[in-house]
């Protein structure tokens, strides 16, 4: 059974940093791209970042470019999101999401339950 | 960036109704489109990928169609567990973008 378990969320002041983790199990982690998607209170889903299987290609939403860094540790089946210079508008539930294949065009077939990040101003 | 526009933003329907949600991309995305369902307090769930392929385990009352810029999600006979918010998402290019969501409510 595929499982994705996020951790690392919490309350942080504006300008601060957090590192989110996503522990994966039930599939061969290194064979799939991974992503972070967030949902702010009262808003819809927003894709944040994606990383390819070996971590060679990383993409970001314009809203987080230069502040967030996605990475992965295939030996420990874990995805990360380092978030710096946090702003109030980064307040959201952050989900990690597995890509459904290793291609460059893929969809998100499994999601974690999410971790809440609250940025106070 | 590719903008995804869903309509309607919300729909009130009864159990057994046929419900159709549309999604329009600001530029052509061929068939690189997915539909997700999200219920309150839960993670999103993939329903349809590649515009019309049904994800494993998803009931056959859900179907998707379209290509290029115009897409639809149809629920052929609405069930009580289908009341939720639905999102389209393009996978043609980065950044990936979602529609704003369509809330399906009980009439």
PDB file of C-alpha atoms in Angstrom:
ATOM      1  CA  UNK A   1       0.000   0.000   0.000  1.00  0.00           C
ATOM      2  CA  UNK A   2       1.357   3.394  -0.981  1.00  0.00           C
ATOM      3  CA  UNK A   3       1.756   5.721   1.985  1.00  0.00           C
ATOM      4  CA  UNK A   4       2.980   9.306   2.104  1.00  0.00           C
ATOM      5  CA  UNK A   5       3.364  10.901   5.521  1.00  0.00           C
ATOM      6  CA  UNK A   6       4.235  14.580   5.817  1.00  0.00           C
ATOM      7  CA  UNK A   7       5.796  16.191   8.862  1.00  0.00           C
ATOM      8  CA  UNK A   8       7.548  19.391   9.861  1.00  0.00           C
ATOM      9  CA  UNK A   9       4.683  21.849   9.716  1.00  0.00           C
ATOM     10  CA  UNK A  10       3.940  24.314  12.462  1.00  0.00           C
ATOM     11  CA  UNK A  11       3.719  27.948  13.462  1.00  0.00           C
ATOM     12  CA  UNK A  12       6.529  30.259  12.345  1.00  0.00           C
ATOM     13  CA  UNK A  13       6.998  34.001  12.216  1.00  0.00           C
ATOM     14  CA  UNK A  14       7.138  35.908   8.963  1.00  0.00           C
ATOM     15  CA  UNK A  15      10.675  35.730   7.575  1.00  0.00           C
ATOM     16  CA  UNK A  16      11.367  32.430   9.271  1.00  0.00           C
ATOM     17  CA  UNK A  17      12.141  28.981   7.901  1.00  0.00           C
ATOM     18  CA  UNK A  18      10.729  25.467   8.053  1.00  0.00           C
ATOM     19  CA  UNK A  19      11.664  22.151   6.493  1.00  0.00           C
ATOM     20  CA  UNK A  20       8.906  19.773   5.532  1.00  0.00           C
ATOM     21  CA  UNK A  21       9.488  16.048   5.099  1.00  0.00           C
ATOM     22  CA  UNK A  22       7.456  13.389   3.352  1.00  0.00           C
ATOM     23  CA  UNK A  23       8.195   9.755   4.199  1.00  0.00           C
ATOM     24  CA  UNK A  24       7.201   7.394   1.416  1.00  0.00           C
ATOM     25  CA  UNK A  25       6.523   3.670   1.488  1.00  0.00           C
ATOM     26  CA  UNK A  26       4.777   0.978  -0.533  1.00  0.00           C
ATOM     27  CA  UNK A  27       6.448   1.765  -3.861  1.00  0.00           C
ATOM     28  CA  UNK A  28       9.920   2.150  -5.366  1.00  0.00           C
ATOM     29  CA  UNK A  29      10.434   5.779  -4.399  1.00  0.00           C
ATOM     30  CA  UNK A  30      13.373   6.430  -6.718  1.00  0.00           C
ATOM     31  CA  UNK A  31      11.326   5.500  -9.797  1.00  0.00           C
ATOM     32  CA  UNK A  32       8.828   8.346  -9.531  1.00  0.00           C
ATOM     33  CA  UNK A  33       8.786  12.108  -9.626  1.00  0.00           C
ATOM     34  CA  UNK A  34       7.449  13.814  -6.533  1.00  0.00           C
ATOM     35  CA  UNK A  35       5.693  17.092  -5.881  1.00  0.00           C
ATOM     36  CA  UNK A  36       4.484  19.486  -3.222  1.00  0.00           C
ATOM     37  CA  UNK A  37       1.001  21.018  -3.519  1.00  0.00           C
ATOM     38  CA  UNK A  38      -0.620  23.395  -1.047  1.00  0.00           C
ATOM     39  CA  UNK A  39      -4.070  24.645  -0.174  1.00  0.00           C
ATOM     40  CA  UNK A  40      -4.378  27.963   1.604  1.00  0.00           C
ATOM     41  CA  UNK A  41      -7.400  28.601   3.859  1.00  0.00           C
ATOM     42  CA  UNK A  42     -10.469  29.272   1.733  1.00  0.00           C
ATOM     43  CA  UNK A  43      -8.522  28.831  -1.493  1.00  0.00           C
ATOM     44  CA  UNK A  44      -7.990  26.116  -4.073  1.00  0.00           C
ATOM     45  CA  UNK A  45      -5.061  23.832  -4.781  1.00  0.00           C
ATOM     46  CA  UNK A  46      -1.738  25.365  -5.805  1.00  0.00           C
ATOM     47  CA  UNK A  47       1.182  23.338  -7.139  1.00  0.00           C
ATOM     48  CA  UNK A  48       4.361  24.424  -5.339  1.00  0.00           C
ATOM     49  CA  UNK A  49       7.270  22.361  -6.640  1.00  0.00           C
ATOM     50  CA  UNK A  50       8.263  19.150  -8.392  1.00  0.00           C
ATOM     51  CA  UNK A  51      11.399  17.025  -8.629  1.00  0.00           C
ATOM     52  CA  UNK A  52      12.358  14.258 -11.028  1.00  0.00           C
ATOM     53  CA  UNK A  53      13.441  10.756 -10.054  1.00  0.00           C
ATOM     54  CA  UNK A  54      17.146  11.423  -9.454  1.00  0.00           C
ATOM     55  CA  UNK A  55      16.638  15.023  -8.418  1.00  0.00           C
ATOM     56  CA  UNK A  56      18.302  16.428 -11.509  1.00  0.00           C
ATOM     57  CA  UNK A  57      15.342  18.589 -12.499  1.00  0.00           C
ATOM     58  CA  UNK A  58      13.429  20.777 -10.062  1.00  0.00           C
ATOM     59  CA  UNK A  59      10.622  23.194 -10.853  1.00  0.00           C
ATOM     60  CA  UNK A  60       8.873  25.805  -8.756  1.00  0.00           C
ATOM     61  CA  UNK A  61       5.814  27.996  -8.785  1.00  0.00           C
ATOM     62  CA  UNK A  62       6.626  31.659  -9.364  1.00  0.00           C
ATOM     63  CA  UNK A  63       5.254  32.432  -5.894  1.00  0.00           C
ATOM     64  CA  UNK A  64       7.996  30.393  -4.158  1.00  0.00           C
ATOM     65  CA  UNK A  65      10.876  30.580  -6.632  1.00  0.00           C
ATOM     66  CA  UNK A  66      14.071  31.601  -4.853  1.00  0.00           C
ATOM     67  CA  UNK A  67      12.627  30.961  -1.378  1.00  0.00           C
ATOM     68  CA  UNK A  68      11.748  27.241  -1.402  1.00  0.00           C
ATOM     69  CA  UNK A  69      13.997  24.299  -2.307  1.00  0.00           C
ATOM     70  CA  UNK A  70      12.758  20.800  -3.070  1.00  0.00           C
ATOM     71  CA  UNK A  71      15.040  17.801  -2.584  1.00  0.00           C
ATOM     72  CA  UNK A  72      14.866  14.066  -2.108  1.00  0.00           C
ATOM     73  CA  UNK A  73      16.826  11.237  -0.483  1.00  0.00           C
ATOM     74  CA  UNK A  74      16.147   8.089  -2.464  1.00  0.00           C
ATOM     75  CA  UNK A  75      18.124   5.937  -0.037  1.00  0.00           C
ATOM     76  CA  UNK A  76      15.735   6.927   2.751  1.00  0.00           C
ATOM     77  CA  UNK A  77      12.573   7.265   0.642  1.00  0.00           C
ATOM     78  CA  UNK A  78      12.038  10.839   1.761  1.00  0.00           C
ATOM     79  CA  UNK A  79      11.022  14.057   0.022  1.00  0.00           C
ATOM     80  CA  UNK A  80      11.827  17.469   1.474  1.00  0.00           C
ATOM     81  CA  UNK A  81      10.775  21.074   1.085  1.00  0.00           C
ATOM     82  CA  UNK A  82      13.018  23.718   2.603  1.00  0.00           C
ATOM     83  CA  UNK A  83      11.007  26.907   3.025  1.00  0.00           C
ATOM     84  CA  UNK A  84      12.840  30.164   3.730  1.00  0.00           C
ATOM     85  CA  UNK A  85      11.721  33.787   3.971  1.00  0.00           C
ATOM     86  CA  UNK A  86       8.218  32.646   4.808  1.00  0.00           C
ATOM     87  CA  UNK A  87       5.317  35.038   4.292  1.00  0.00           C
ATOM     88  CA  UNK A  88       1.780  35.135   5.634  1.00  0.00           C
ATOM     89  CA  UNK A  89       0.519  34.063   2.209  1.00  0.00           C
ATOM     90  CA  UNK A  90       2.477  30.796   2.530  1.00  0.00           C
ATOM     91  CA  UNK A  91       0.046  29.711   5.251  1.00  0.00           C
ATOM     92  CA  UNK A  92      -1.513  26.507   3.943  1.00  0.00           C
ATOM     93  CA  UNK A  93      -1.804  22.770   4.234  1.00  0.00           C
ATOM     94  CA  UNK A  94       1.136  21.292   2.331  1.00  0.00           C
ATOM     95  CA  UNK A  95       0.666  17.946   0.620  1.00  0.00           C
ATOM     96  CA  UNK A  96       3.278  15.739  -0.937  1.00  0.00           C
ATOM     97  CA  UNK A  97       2.054  13.990  -4.060  1.00  0.00           C
ATOM     98  CA  UNK A  98       3.515  11.118  -6.049  1.00  0.00           C
ATOM     99  CA  UNK A  99       3.698  11.349  -9.815  1.00  0.00           C
ATOM    100  CA  UNK A 100       2.023   8.477 -11.648  1.00  0.00           C
ATOM    101  CA  UNK A 101       5.094   7.783 -13.784  1.00  0.00           C
ATOM    102  CA  UNK A 102       8.635   8.928 -14.443  1.00  0.00           C
ATOM    103  CA  UNK A 103       7.875  10.966 -17.534  1.00  0.00           C
ATOM    104  CA  UNK A 104       8.033  14.721 -17.688  1.00  0.00           C
ATOM    105  CA  UNK A 105       4.275  14.972 -18.028  1.00  0.00           C
ATOM    106  CA  UNK A 106       2.548  13.237 -15.182  1.00  0.00           C
ATOM    107  CA  UNK A 107      -0.298  13.404 -12.757  1.00  0.00           C
ATOM    108  CA  UNK A 108      -0.531  12.984  -8.992  1.00  0.00           C
ATOM    109  CA  UNK A 109      -1.881   9.554  -8.145  1.00  0.00           C
ATOM    110  CA  UNK A 110      -1.192   9.389  -4.401  1.00  0.00           C
ATOM    111  CA  UNK A 111      -1.257  12.159  -1.832  1.00  0.00           C
ATOM    112  CA  UNK A 112      -0.307  12.449   1.806  1.00  0.00           C
ATOM    113  CA  UNK A 113      -2.723  13.786   4.403  1.00  0.00           C
ATOM    114  CA  UNK A 114      -0.895  17.081   4.579  1.00  0.00           C
ATOM    115  CA  UNK A 115       0.933  19.162   7.156  1.00  0.00           C
ATOM    116  CA  UNK A 116      -0.228  22.620   8.242  1.00  0.00           C
ATOM    117  CA  UNK A 117       2.110  25.573   7.967  1.00  0.00           C
ATOM    118  CA  UNK A 118       1.017  28.790   9.648  1.00  0.00           C
ATOM    119  CA  UNK A 119       3.034  31.954   9.142  1.00  0.00           C
ATOM    120  CA  UNK A 120       2.268  34.741  11.587  1.00  0.00           C
ATOM    121  CA  UNK A 121       2.833  38.334  10.662  1.00  0.00           C
TER     122      UNK A 121
ATOM    123  CA  UNK B   1       1.765  30.191 -17.265  1.00  0.00           C
ATOM    124  CA  UNK B   2      -1.282  28.242 -18.422  1.00  0.00           C
ATOM    125  CA  UNK B   3      -4.484  29.430 -16.760  1.00  0.00           C
ATOM    126  CA  UNK B   4      -7.166  26.849 -16.015  1.00  0.00           C
ATOM    127  CA  UNK B   5     -10.735  28.114 -15.697  1.00  0.00           C
ATOM    128  CA  UNK B   6     -13.488  25.895 -14.336  1.00  0.00           C
ATOM    129  CA  UNK B   7     -17.203  26.430 -14.551  1.00  0.00           C
ATOM    130  CA  UNK B   8     -19.419  26.564 -12.707  1.00  0.00           C
ATOM    131  CA  UNK B   9     -17.781  27.537  -9.409  1.00  0.00           C
ATOM    132  CA  UNK B  10     -20.511  25.651  -7.594  1.00  0.00           C
ATOM    133  CA  UNK B  11     -23.448  23.459  -8.519  1.00  0.00           C
ATOM    134  CA  UNK B  12     -26.399  22.254  -6.479  1.00  0.00           C
ATOM    135  CA  UNK B  13     -27.624  18.821  -7.466  1.00  0.00           C
ATOM    136  CA  UNK B  14     -29.634  15.889  -6.167  1.00  0.00           C
ATOM    137  CA  UNK B  15     -28.699  12.263  -5.804  1.00  0.00           C
ATOM    138  CA  UNK B  16     -29.128  10.597  -9.176  1.00  0.00           C
ATOM    139  CA  UNK B  17     -28.550  13.777 -11.187  1.00  0.00           C
ATOM    140  CA  UNK B  18     -26.105  14.014 -14.054  1.00  0.00           C
ATOM    141  CA  UNK B  19     -23.472  16.654 -13.323  1.00  0.00           C
ATOM    142  CA  UNK B  20     -21.055  18.179 -15.826  1.00  0.00           C
ATOM    143  CA  UNK B  21     -18.110  20.405 -14.959  1.00  0.00           C
ATOM    144  CA  UNK B  22     -16.042  22.163 -17.592  1.00  0.00           C
ATOM    145  CA  UNK B  23     -12.419  23.246 -17.598  1.00  0.00           C
ATOM    146  CA  UNK B  24     -10.813  25.538 -20.147  1.00  0.00           C
ATOM    147  CA  UNK B  25      -7.069  26.007 -20.621  1.00  0.00           C
ATOM    148  CA  UNK B  26      -5.656  29.349 -21.740  1.00  0.00           C
ATOM    149  CA  UNK B  27      -3.607  27.520 -24.373  1.00  0.00           C
ATOM    150  CA  UNK B  28      -3.624  24.054 -25.885  1.00  0.00           C
ATOM    151  CA  UNK B  29      -2.563  21.241 -23.587  1.00  0.00           C
ATOM    152  CA  UNK B  30      -3.417  18.279 -25.834  1.00  0.00           C
ATOM    153  CA  UNK B  31      -4.711  15.635 -23.388  1.00  0.00           C
ATOM    154  CA  UNK B  32      -2.485  16.537 -20.445  1.00  0.00           C
ATOM    155  CA  UNK B  33      -5.320  17.078 -18.024  1.00  0.00           C
ATOM    156  CA  UNK B  34      -6.396  15.474 -14.760  1.00  0.00           C
ATOM    157  CA  UNK B  35      -9.426  15.749 -12.499  1.00  0.00           C
ATOM    158  CA  UNK B  36      -9.256  15.463  -8.704  1.00  0.00           C
ATOM    159  CA  UNK B  37     -11.886  15.219  -5.982  1.00  0.00           C
ATOM    160  CA  UNK B  38     -11.333  16.716  -2.551  1.00  0.00           C
ATOM    161  CA  UNK B  39     -13.555  16.329   0.483  1.00  0.00           C
ATOM    162  CA  UNK B  40     -13.245  18.522   3.595  1.00  0.00           C
ATOM    163  CA  UNK B  41     -10.285  17.559   5.733  1.00  0.00           C
ATOM    164  CA  UNK B  42      -9.082  14.974   3.218  1.00  0.00           C
ATOM    165  CA  UNK B  43      -6.330  14.804   0.633  1.00  0.00           C
ATOM    166  CA  UNK B  44      -7.230  15.218  -3.029  1.00  0.00           C
ATOM    167  CA  UNK B  45      -7.955  12.034  -4.975  1.00  0.00           C
ATOM    168  CA  UNK B  46      -7.099  11.446  -8.622  1.00  0.00           C
ATOM    169  CA  UNK B  47     -10.210  10.562 -10.637  1.00  0.00           C
ATOM    170  CA  UNK B  48      -9.284  11.026 -14.295  1.00  0.00           C
ATOM    171  CA  UNK B  49      -5.888  11.431 -15.999  1.00  0.00           C
ATOM    172  CA  UNK B  50      -4.864  12.079 -19.581  1.00  0.00           C
ATOM    173  CA  UNK B  51      -8.265  13.767 -20.033  1.00  0.00           C
ATOM    174  CA  UNK B  52     -10.298  10.560 -20.252  1.00  0.00           C
ATOM    175  CA  UNK B  53      -8.528   7.680 -18.481  1.00  0.00           C
ATOM    176  CA  UNK B  54     -10.252   6.457 -15.336  1.00  0.00           C
ATOM    177  CA  UNK B  55      -7.888   6.013 -12.383  1.00  0.00           C
ATOM    178  CA  UNK B  56      -7.913   2.517 -10.912  1.00  0.00           C
ATOM    179  CA  UNK B  57     -10.606   2.062  -8.279  1.00  0.00           C
ATOM    180  CA  UNK B  58     -12.663   5.083  -9.339  1.00  0.00           C
ATOM    181  CA  UNK B  59     -16.339   4.305 -10.068  1.00  0.00           C
ATOM    182  CA  UNK B  60     -17.340   4.231 -13.715  1.00  0.00           C
ATOM    183  CA  UNK B  61     -19.973   6.946 -13.186  1.00  0.00           C
ATOM    184  CA  UNK B  62     -17.058   9.377 -13.482  1.00  0.00           C
ATOM    185  CA  UNK B  63     -15.876  10.145 -17.000  1.00  0.00           C
ATOM    186  CA  UNK B  64     -13.721  12.753 -18.694  1.00  0.00           C
ATOM    187  CA  UNK B  65     -13.506  14.082 -22.217  1.00  0.00           C
ATOM    188  CA  UNK B  66     -11.884  16.773 -24.302  1.00  0.00           C
ATOM    189  CA  UNK B  67      -8.542  17.784 -25.739  1.00  0.00           C
ATOM    190  CA  UNK B  68      -6.743  20.959 -26.646  1.00  0.00           C
ATOM    191  CA  UNK B  69      -8.326  23.673 -24.524  1.00  0.00           C
ATOM    192  CA  UNK B  70     -11.774  22.391 -23.541  1.00  0.00           C
ATOM    193  CA  UNK B  71     -12.464  19.535 -21.155  1.00  0.00           C
ATOM    194  CA  UNK B  72     -15.375  18.113 -19.194  1.00  0.00           C
ATOM    195  CA  UNK B  73     -15.859  15.925 -16.149  1.00  0.00           C
ATOM    196  CA  UNK B  74     -19.193  14.133 -16.002  1.00  0.00           C
ATOM    197  CA  UNK B  75     -20.753  12.307 -13.084  1.00  0.00           C
ATOM    198  CA  UNK B  76     -23.483  10.233 -14.671  1.00  0.00           C
ATOM    199  CA  UNK B  77     -25.569   9.594 -11.556  1.00  0.00           C
ATOM    200  CA  UNK B  78     -24.575  11.596  -8.505  1.00  0.00           C
ATOM    201  CA  UNK B  79     -24.144   9.577  -5.315  1.00  0.00           C
ATOM    202  CA  UNK B  80     -24.108  10.866  -1.720  1.00  0.00           C
ATOM    203  CA  UNK B  81     -20.352  10.323  -1.459  1.00  0.00           C
ATOM    204  CA  UNK B  82     -19.730  12.518  -4.532  1.00  0.00           C
ATOM    205  CA  UNK B  83     -20.516  15.792  -2.781  1.00  0.00           C
ATOM    206  CA  UNK B  84     -17.092  17.412  -2.785  1.00  0.00           C
ATOM    207  CA  UNK B  85     -14.930  19.956  -4.585  1.00  0.00           C
ATOM    208  CA  UNK B  86     -13.493  19.033  -7.971  1.00  0.00           C
ATOM    209  CA  UNK B  87     -10.334  20.443  -9.564  1.00  0.00           C
ATOM    210  CA  UNK B  88      -8.811  20.172 -13.011  1.00  0.00           C
ATOM    211  CA  UNK B  89      -5.019  20.325 -13.433  1.00  0.00           C
ATOM    212  CA  UNK B  90      -2.801  20.634 -16.490  1.00  0.00           C
ATOM    213  CA  UNK B  91       0.383  18.611 -16.852  1.00  0.00           C
ATOM    214  CA  UNK B  92       1.489  19.990 -20.219  1.00  0.00           C
ATOM    215  CA  UNK B  93       4.052  22.416 -18.858  1.00  0.00           C
ATOM    216  CA  UNK B  94       5.536  23.947 -15.728  1.00  0.00           C
ATOM    217  CA  UNK B  95       4.308  25.453 -13.562  1.00  0.00           C
ATOM    218  CA  UNK B  96       1.551  22.921 -13.135  1.00  0.00           C
ATOM    219  CA  UNK B  97      -1.715  24.773 -12.615  1.00  0.00           C
ATOM    220  CA  UNK B  98      -5.107  23.892 -11.195  1.00  0.00           C
ATOM    221  CA  UNK B  99      -8.523  25.269 -11.876  1.00  0.00           C
ATOM    222  CA  UNK B 100     -10.140  27.231  -9.062  1.00  0.00           C
ATOM    223  CA  UNK B 101     -12.410  24.340  -8.125  1.00  0.00           C
ATOM    224  CA  UNK B 102     -16.082  23.436  -8.466  1.00  0.00           C
ATOM    225  CA  UNK B 103     -18.049  22.657  -5.330  1.00  0.00           C
ATOM    226  CA  UNK B 104     -20.809  20.100  -5.808  1.00  0.00           C
ATOM    227  CA  UNK B 105     -23.431  20.671  -3.133  1.00  0.00           C
ATOM    228  CA  UNK B 106     -26.605  18.923  -2.085  1.00  0.00           C
ATOM    229  CA  UNK B 107     -29.759  20.470  -3.512  1.00  0.00           C
TER     230      UNK B 107
END
